[in-house]
CSV table of C-alpha atoms and ligand atoms in Angstrom, one decimal:
chain,number,residue,atom,x,y,z
F,1,UNK,CA,47.9,-7.9,-5.3
F,2,UNK,CA,50.1,-5.0,-6.3
F,3,UNK,CA,50.0,-3.2,-9.6
F,4,UNK,CA,52.9,-1.4,-11.3
F,5,UNK,CA,52.2,2.3,-11.3
F,6,UNK,CA,53.7,2.6,-14.8
F,7,UNK,CA,52.5,-0.3,-16.8
F,8,UNK,CA,49.5,-1.3,-14.7
F,9,UNK,CA,50.6,-4.9,-14.7
F,10,UNK,CA,50.6,-7.1,-11.6
F,11,UNK,CA,53.9,-7.3,-9.9
F,12,UNK,CA,55.2,-10.3,-8.0
F,13,UNK,CA,58.6,-10.5,-6.4
F,14,UNK,CA,60.7,-8.2,-8.6
F,15,UNK,CA,59.5,-4.7,-7.8
F,16,UNK,CA,60.1,-1.7,-5.7
F,17,UNK,CA,57.6,0.2,-3.6
F,18,UNK,CA,58.0,3.7,-2.2
F,19,UNK,CA,56.0,6.7,-1.3
F,20,UNK,CA,55.6,9.6,-3.7
F,21,UNK,CA,58.4,12.1,-2.9
F,22,UNK,CA,56.1,15.0,-3.5
F,23,UNK,CA,52.8,14.2,-1.7
F,24,UNK,CA,54.2,11.5,0.6
F,25,UNK,CA,50.9,9.8,0.4
F,26,UNK,CA,50.5,7.6,-2.6
F,27,UNK,CA,52.5,4.5,-2.9
F,28,UNK,CA,54.5,4.1,-6.1
F,29,UNK,CA,55.1,0.6,-7.3
F,30,UNK,CA,57.5,-0.2,-10.1
F,31,UNK,CA,58.1,-3.6,-11.6
F,32,UNK,CA,61.5,-4.8,-12.5
F,33,UNK,CA,60.9,-4.2,-16.2
F,34,UNK,CA,59.9,-0.6,-15.9
F,35,UNK,CA,62.8,0.0,-13.6
F,36,UNK,CA,65.4,-1.5,-16.0
F,37,UNK,CA,63.9,0.4,-18.9
F,38,UNK,CA,63.8,3.6,-16.7
F,39,UNK,CA,60.2,4.4,-17.5
F,40,UNK,CA,58.7,7.3,-15.8
F,41,UNK,CA,55.9,6.9,-13.3
F,42,UNK,CA,53.1,9.3,-12.5
F,43,UNK,CA,51.5,9.8,-9.2
F,44,UNK,CA,47.9,10.8,-8.8
F,45,UNK,CA,49.1,14.2,-7.4
F,46,UNK,CA,50.7,14.9,-10.8
F,47,UNK,CA,54.3,14.2,-9.9
F,48,UNK,CA,56.3,12.4,-12.5
F,49,UNK,CA,59.6,10.8,-11.6
F,50,UNK,CA,62.3,8.7,-13.2
K,1,LIG,ZN1,55.8,-1.9,-14.9
K,2,LIG,ZN1,52.1,12.2,-5.3
């Protein structure tokens, strides 16, 4: 089970997953909704991205 980093909802098939560009450690998961509304995400290292 994967959780969207932004809204903390469970994601199913419509999501993207990538490593944090700053710490290269944490995995960022964004659901389709947060992507289409361009919400920011925040990594545990403090990095915030579009
Ligand atoms: Zn989301
Ligand atoms: Zn990070």
